[in-house]
Amino acid sequence: MNITKTKSERGLNMIKYDDKLKIFKLDTINTSYIFGLDDEAGYLCHYYYGKKLESVDVRYLSRLYDGKYLPGVNARDKNGFSDVAPFEFSTGGIGDFRPHALEIVDKNGSIACELFYDSHRIYEGKEALTGLPATFSNKKGDVQTLEITLKDKILKLAVKLSYSVFSDTDAIVRSVKVINEGSDSVNITKIMSLSLDLDNEDFDLLSLHGSWGRERTMEYRDLGHGFTGVSSQRGVSSHQEHPFIALTSKNITQTEGSVYAFNLVYSGSFEAVAHRNQFDLVRVLLGISPYNFKWELKPGDEFIAPEAVMVHSFKGLSAMTTAFHELYRNHLIRSPYLHKKRPVLINNWEGTYFDFDTEKLVNIAKEAAKGGIEMLVMDDGWFGNRFDDNRALGDWKVNEEKLPGGLKELVRRVNDLGLKFGIWMEPEMVNPDSDLYRAHPDWAFEIPGRDPSLSRNQLVLDITRQEVFDYVWNCVESTLKSANIEYLKWDMNRALCDIYSAGLPADRQGEIMHRYVLSVYKLQEKLITTFPEFLLENCSSGGGRFDPGMLYYSPQIWTSDNTDAGARLLIQEGTALIYPLSTMGAHVSVCPNHAMGRNTPFETRGNVALAGTFGYELDTTKFTDEEREMVKEQVKTYHKYNDLVREGDYYRLASLRENGVYDAWMVKSKDDKEILVTFVLANKVCNVKGRKIKLLGLNEAYKYVDEETKVVYGADVLSNAGILISDMWGDYQSKLIHLTKV
Ligand code: GLA
């Protein structure tokens, strides 16, 4: 056993190693994560994750030290050990009958893998994960990393577990690298980025489920015995289930109760599982979906699994949310727009769908300019023979019938009106009815001899192949360079199936789903390095690929095609549970809403969209006089509050999902000077005398004045009694309350 101490280990103190006890202790601001080597063979066992501890020696928590279970003491029953040991990184085939994190098929066809400690290093900062999105250090001293090398001597396999701890957030991130040090190839058939063994504390499982138009809705379920979890096998993180699960205490609130939350920095198929075994031990696993996954690891090769994020709060959901928001704002999103106001945009999709031309767009822009809108985004339909959604994806040449003079002419005219110009593309796709498909039918995913399943009449391009990748990149690059384009909405409108790539042999087809995601990342990396000042908004039929992986490349993602203010309350609640408000694409659209057929007041549509990036998605030439005036007000309101909304601390105050009547949230500036409360009465109840909404996160010694009423409140009253929202007349009424510190 070779235990090394590095220089930085002595310098920084978020990660400590106790040489004598062989214990690693990771301390965030409020939590501790402790694991170590059992003093016999060198298995790495988990001891504790919870509220920050002073104590280090908590080995007894593993229950292995009464001797009964340790293989050296009880060799005749090693199985009894393997099936209860809280392994820090679990493996298959050796008698741990719980689901495990790593499955390696060796040359004999066996899946057994047993990992023992080899060495470790602790260093300041954090190394990048080649080819993958990952969190990073922003300034000296803000991150410390522990890398532990485990080995299976029979397989000649090294497994490096990395843990990074941040000085400014209660999150810990983990990743796994597997290196083949032998002379035979092996296949990885399952690799989870995170394996965590906990004792059950009567947990519920919280997940974010959904559908198109209904993304990321919070849902709780009982954690029974056996498997509970969520997954995507669609090649994208998906509308349906989200790469996030949390174990919560029963009836957790925003401020009370315990939560262990896990999020994967990945945009493809995933699996998130909590398994409760016979002894009420719970194992959490999170990583790439093992479905259709098999990765050949040749001698000398390494495989890096995506990063997983862990957050523990013992003070309810709110502290968990803060930890995720801080991590993503400070250590994940790289865009120059991260801390900037995004231009208020008008997107023509719901306004015109495919039925537009230069004149129509210029007229929309003209009207938009009057209201103070700052950018026109031309959505789907500007290229090839794209008069509807049946054809032309892949043919990224301007349709001059619609746009005579091409993009240059349109963009010039829009710029002359004082607006920036943005464009929509769906680079990963092709329609069978396209020049591209006619020229290269083998470039789309199709299984030889089998008709592929179409979705929206389109197929997915096999960008794992270099020539396809190059074509796609050239289309994106030449489009963006062809005129003064300052924003791109990168869309992706179908899931992956019929997976077969002509680029790899039959026995390596199991690599394609992951290679696809890596190619998406490579394209996006190329995009943001070629156009560093650019504003990128990712999208996937609304919010089908809204995940931390994509946030590494784009500071905002289109949250949902459902722009109904009422439906958005639930979608934005679930999304903001982990993602900062500054990342949520949110627009005002017309009524009756195109997804829901529901009418909501224009003012409320604005107030709900203000919680995100803010913009419009309608035909501005059809505004009523009243709406035209309201737009001016809304744009002013956006400019007034966006710094606060984008940079402040978000707190969920009430949930329509829970109470069925109203929704409320607030944002407080980091310097405590300003608070914005948003209240929406979704379903009016007759004869109610107003409601008290208690604010969160306040320093109770302060006083605040309500800008509208001029009433001065003590923060203690606002926190413990609440602010009074008088009753409103009608469904979907809303109110913004702006409080400033006196
Ligand atoms: C997807 C997007 C929409 C719009 C259409 C265009 O559905 O989510 O916002 O861009 O594609 O086809």
mmCIF file with all atom_site columns, N, CA, C and O in Angstrom, residues 569-583:
data_model
loop_
_atom_site.group_PDB
_atom_site.id
_atom_site.type_symbol
_atom_site.label_atom_id
_atom_site.label_alt_id
_atom_site.label_comp_id
_atom_site.label_asym_id
_atom_site.label_entity_id
_atom_site.label_seq_id
_atom_site.pdbx_PDB_ins_code
_atom_site.Cartn_x
_atom_site.Cartn_y
_atom_site.Cartn_z
_atom_site.occupancy
_atom_site.B_iso_or_equiv
_atom_site.pdbx_formal_charge
_atom_site.auth_seq_id
_atom_site.auth_comp_id
_atom_site.auth_asym_id
_atom_site.auth_atom_id
_atom_site.pdbx_PDB_model_num
ATOM 1  N N  . LEU A 1 569 ? -45.631 27.262 -14.410 1.00 0.00 ? 569 LEU A N  1
ATOM 2  C CA . LEU A 1 569 ? -45.371 27.351 -12.965 1.00 0.00 ? 569 LEU A CA 1
ATOM 3  C C  . LEU A 1 569 ? -44.769 26.043 -12.469 1.00 0.00 ? 569 LEU A C  1
ATOM 4  O O  . LEU A 1 569 ? -43.784 26.027 -11.733 1.00 0.00 ? 569 LEU A O  1
ATOM 5  N N  . LEU A 1 570 ? -45.359 24.929 -12.898 1.00 0.00 ? 570 LEU A N  1
ATOM 6  C CA . LEU A 1 570 ? -44.858 23.625 -12.452 1.00 0.00 ? 570 LEU A CA 1
ATOM 7  C C  . LEU A 1 570 ? -43.529 23.275 -13.119 1.00 0.00 ? 570 LEU A C  1
ATOM 8  O O  . LEU A 1 570 ? -42.617 22.727 -12.491 1.00 0.00 ? 570 LEU A O  1
ATOM 9  N N  . ILE A 1 571 ? -43.438 23.592 -14.403 1.00 0.00 ? 571 ILE A N  1
ATOM 10 C CA . ILE A 1 571 ? -42.206 23.261 -15.143 1.00 0.00 ? 571 ILE A CA 1
ATOM 11 C C  . ILE A 1 571 ? -41.033 24.070 -14.577 1.00 0.00 ? 571 ILE A C  1
ATOM 12 O O  . ILE A 1 571 ? -39.940 23.544 -14.358 1.00 0.00 ? 571 ILE A O  1
ATOM 13 N N  . GLN A 1 572 ? -41.281 25.354 -14.324 1.00 0.00 ? 572 GLN A N  1
ATOM 14 C CA . GLN A 1 572 ? -40.194 26.198 -13.817 1.00 0.00 ? 572 GLN A CA 1
ATOM 15 C C  . GLN A 1 572 ? -39.881 25.873 -12.350 1.00 0.00 ? 572 GLN A C  1
ATOM 16 O O  . GLN A 1 572 ? -38.732 26.000 -11.920 1.00 0.00 ? 572 GLN A O  1
ATOM 17 N N  . GLU A 1 573 ? -40.861 25.413 -11.605 1.00 0.00 ? 573 GLU A N  1
ATOM 18 C CA . GLU A 1 573 ? -40.583 25.000 -10.225 1.00 0.00 ? 573 GLU A CA 1
ATOM 19 C C  . GLU A 1 573 ? -39.609 23.816 -10.232 1.00 0.00 ? 573 GLU A C  1
ATOM 20 O O  . GLU A 1 573 ? -38.601 23.818 -9.519  1.00 0.00 ? 573 GLU A O  1
ATOM 21 N N  . GLY A 1 574 ? -39.911 22.806 -11.055 1.00 0.00 ? 574 GLY A N  1
ATOM 22 C CA . GLY A 1 574 ? -39.055 21.613 -11.113 1.00 0.00 ? 574 GLY A CA 1
ATOM 23 C C  . GLY A 1 574 ? -37.684 21.931 -11.675 1.00 0.00 ? 574 GLY A C  1
ATOM 24 O O  . GLY A 1 574 ? -36.667 21.424 -11.200 1.00 0.00 ? 574 GLY A O  1
ATOM 25 N N  . THR A 1 575 ? -37.646 22.796 -12.687 1.00 0.00 ? 575 THR A N  1
ATOM 26 C CA . THR A 1 575 ? -36.362 23.124 -13.317 1.00 0.00 ? 575 THR A CA 1
ATOM 27 C C  . THR A 1 575 ? -35.492 23.927 -12.344 1.00 0.00 ? 575 THR A C  1
ATOM 28 O O  . THR A 1 575 ? -34.307 23.630 -12.164 1.00 0.00 ? 575 THR A O  1
ATOM 29 N N  . ALA A 1 576 ? -36.124 24.913 -11.689 1.00 0.00 ? 576 ALA A N  1
ATOM 30 C CA . ALA A 1 576 ? -35.359 25.769 -10.771 1.00 0.00 ? 576 ALA A CA 1
ATOM 31 C C  . ALA A 1 576 ? -35.009 25.045 -9.473  1.00 0.00 ? 576 ALA A C  1
ATOM 32 O O  . ALA A 1 576 ? -34.235 25.559 -8.668  1.00 0.00 ? 576 ALA A O  1
ATOM 33 N N  . LEU A 1 577 ? -35.553 23.863 -9.281  1.00 0.00 ? 577 LEU A N  1
ATOM 34 C CA . LEU A 1 577 ? -35.161 23.087 -8.098  1.00 0.00 ? 577 LEU A CA 1
ATOM 35 C C  . LEU A 1 577 ? -33.653 22.857 -8.110  1.00 0.00 ? 577 LEU A C  1
ATOM 36 O O  . LEU A 1 577 ? -33.012 22.808 -7.061  1.00 0.00 ? 577 LEU A O  1
ATOM 37 N N  . ILE A 1 578 ? -33.090 22.713 -9.320  1.00 0.00 ? 578 ILE A N  1
ATOM 38 C CA . ILE A 1 578 ? -31.632 22.511 -9.395  1.00 0.00 ? 578 ILE A CA 1
ATOM 39 C C  . ILE A 1 578 ? -30.910 23.491 -10.316 1.00 0.00 ? 578 ILE A C  1
ATOM 40 O O  . ILE A 1 578 ? -29.727 23.726 -10.150 1.00 0.00 ? 578 ILE A O  1
ATOM 41 N N  . TYR A 1 579 ? -31.623 24.069 -11.279 1.00 0.00 ? 579 TYR A N  1
ATOM 42 C CA . TYR A 1 579 ? -30.928 24.927 -12.243 1.00 0.00 ? 579 TYR A CA 1
ATOM 43 C C  . TYR A 1 579 ? -31.232 26.404 -11.983 1.00 0.00 ? 579 TYR A C  1
ATOM 44 O O  . TYR A 1 579 ? -32.380 26.764 -11.725 1.00 0.00 ? 579 TYR A O  1
ATOM 45 N N  . PRO A 1 580 ? -30.209 27.259 -12.119 1.00 0.00 ? 580 PRO A N  1
ATOM 46 C CA . PRO A 1 580 ? -30.392 28.690 -11.866 1.00 0.00 ? 580 PRO A CA 1
ATOM 47 C C  . PRO A 1 580 ? -31.451 29.308 -12.788 1.00 0.00 ? 580 PRO A C  1
ATOM 48 O O  . PRO A 1 580 ? -31.611 28.876 -13.936 1.00 0.00 ? 580 PRO A O  1
ATOM 49 N N  . LEU A 1 581 ? -32.145 30.331 -12.295 1.00 0.00 ? 581 LEU A N  1
ATOM 50 C CA . LEU A 1 581 ? -33.175 30.996 -13.101 1.00 0.00 ? 581 LEU A CA 1
ATOM 51 C C  . LEU A 1 581 ? -32.575 31.531 -14.408 1.00 0.00 ? 581 LEU A C  1
ATOM 52 O O  . LEU A 1 581 ? -33.242 31.547 -15.435 1.00 0.00 ? 581 LEU A O  1
ATOM 53 N N  . SER A 1 582 ? -31.326 31.948 -14.350 1.00 0.00 ? 582 SER A N  1
ATOM 54 C CA . SER A 1 582 ? -30.683 32.538 -15.537 1.00 0.00 ? 582 SER A CA 1
ATOM 55 C C  . SER A 1 582 ? -30.538 31.535 -16.676 1.00 0.00 ? 582 SER A C  1
ATOM 56 O O  . SER A 1 582 ? -30.201 31.907 -17.790 1.00 0.00 ? 582 SER A O  1
ATOM 57 N N  . THR A 1 583 ? -30.803 30.264 -16.429 1.00 0.00 ? 583 THR A N  1
ATOM 58 C CA . THR A 1 583 ? -30.642 29.250 -17.484 1.00 0.00 ? 583 THR A CA 1
ATOM 59 C C  . THR A 1 583 ? -31.956 28.911 -18.169 1.00 0.00 ? 583 THR A C  1
ATOM 60 O O  . THR A 1 583 ? -31.957 28.190 -19.160 1.00 0.00 ? 583 THR A O  1
#
